[in-house]
DNA sequence: TAAAAACATGCAATCTGAGTGCATTATTGA
DNA sequence: TCAATAATGCACTCAGATTGCATGTTTTTA
């Protein structure tokens, strides 16, 4: 079990106060967070700094951006690459139209897709919209 | 073979000059178009009118909005529902990171996806990013 | 360890696309 | 023809994303 400080260092990120706080904040969240969500979670906070922090996390491979179709970027911590570095595990994302929360379904991978000749895939995003488990009451 | 005027009327849309022009413009395009793309395609044009026109088309079921992850909304004509009204044919979308064009792969449907208990799907979007046929030169 | 270099943070400001309010003009249809 | 209804133009607003620059910190290097 590694300290957050160490996790950051392992990703070439200097563990400053805000970074540690934001990491913990992201880690404690079950859903993907927008910059506004993050900002609301801090008392004193400069949104530019938060913005640059999340972008640093993204660039260094700590978080991934989630596009849930709302037009607002959200972010979620990458699953700690267990053992080997899976380039990127293309899991699906669920956006609840009721509570507006967006969840990473990390266990549900995107099935293989065949494309017309000439189209070379490099990345993909499968977004499901509907009602989440909390809202459906099931 | 129906006139564009008739198509619009069939969708409860008054066939004004701009609407006819925009319909033709969308029809002639092989790729999904942003509002800017559309605006550039017209000499005299008021972007608000174009905006409201495309939104009217969308509301009336003539076009669908395409979310290609760039943060800019694009639009494409719906395939003329051949015969029966398929509520919505969830085809996939391809966004070329080279030429920035977004294509509807209307023949490629989104495969069936299973979700965790409690998650009720209502809509979905499968976006593939990569290099398109024109850019890959294959 | 002191100065330089590299990086982080704050704050102001810009940019872009989306969307609305309202006055004006064009259509429709009684 | 007149009133009702819809379409269009133009001016604005708004939110989120992103950058420029000055200042504060940390890390390196000599
Ligand atoms: Mn995710
Ligand atoms: Mn499409
Ligand atoms: Zn929900
Ligand atoms: Zn291309």
mmCIF file of N, CA and C in Angstrom, chain A residues 3 5 11 23 67 71 74 80 84-86 101 112:
data_model
loop_
_atom_site.group_PDB
_atom_site.id
_atom_site.type_symbol
_atom_site.label_atom_id
_atom_site.label_comp_id
_atom_site.label_asym_id
_atom_site.label_seq_id
_atom_site.Cartn_x
_atom_site.Cartn_y
_atom_site.Cartn_z
ATOM 1 N N UNK A 3 1.766 5.357 -0.355
ATOM 2 C CA UNK A 3 1.232 6.663 0.013
ATOM 3 C C UNK A 3 0.885 7.445 -1.243
ATOM 4 N N UNK A 5 1.580 10.455 -1.796
ATOM 5 C CA UNK A 5 2.805 11.142 -2.191
ATOM 6 C C UNK A 5 3.610 10.302 -3.159
ATOM 7 N N UNK A 11 4.566 9.149 -10.797
ATOM 8 C CA UNK A 11 4.078 9.662 -12.085
ATOM 9 C C UNK A 11 4.748 10.966 -12.463
ATOM 10 N N UNK A 23 -6.029 14.667 -5.352
ATOM 11 C CA UNK A 23 -5.952 13.227 -5.560
ATOM 12 C C UNK A 23 -6.908 12.505 -4.610
ATOM 13 N N UNK A 67 -16.069 11.922 -21.304
ATOM 14 C CA UNK A 67 -16.989 12.732 -22.093
ATOM 15 C C UNK A 67 -18.371 12.118 -21.981
ATOM 16 N N UNK A 71 -21.344 18.106 -22.470
ATOM 17 C CA UNK A 71 -20.569 19.254 -22.897
ATOM 18 C C UNK A 71 -19.608 19.739 -21.828
ATOM 19 N N UNK A 74 -15.494 15.808 -17.557
ATOM 20 C CA UNK A 74 -15.375 15.248 -16.217
ATOM 21 C C UNK A 74 -14.123 14.395 -16.167
ATOM 22 N N UNK A 80 -5.646 1.907 -10.757
ATOM 23 C CA UNK A 80 -4.216 1.609 -10.635
ATOM 24 C C UNK A 80 -3.873 0.387 -11.479
ATOM 25 N N UNK A 84 0.602 -5.112 -14.920
ATOM 26 C CA UNK A 84 1.060 -4.585 -16.200
ATOM 27 C C UNK A 84 0.267 -3.364 -16.662
ATOM 28 N N UNK A 85 0.925 -2.618 -17.477
ATOM 29 C CA UNK A 85 0.412 -1.354 -17.978
ATOM 30 C C UNK A 85 -0.514 -1.580 -19.174
ATOM 31 N N UNK A 86 -1.779 -1.710 -18.919
ATOM 32 C CA UNK A 86 -2.689 -1.838 -20.052
ATOM 33 C C UNK A 86 -2.862 -0.461 -20.662
ATOM 34 N N UNK A 101 -25.148 12.253 -12.747
ATOM 35 C CA UNK A 101 -23.838 11.711 -12.394
ATOM 36 C C UNK A 101 -23.329 10.761 -13.473
ATOM 37 N N UNK A 112 -15.414 -5.595 -29.245
ATOM 38 C CA UNK A 112 -14.668 -5.368 -30.482
ATOM 39 C C UNK A 112 -15.600 -4.859 -31.574
#
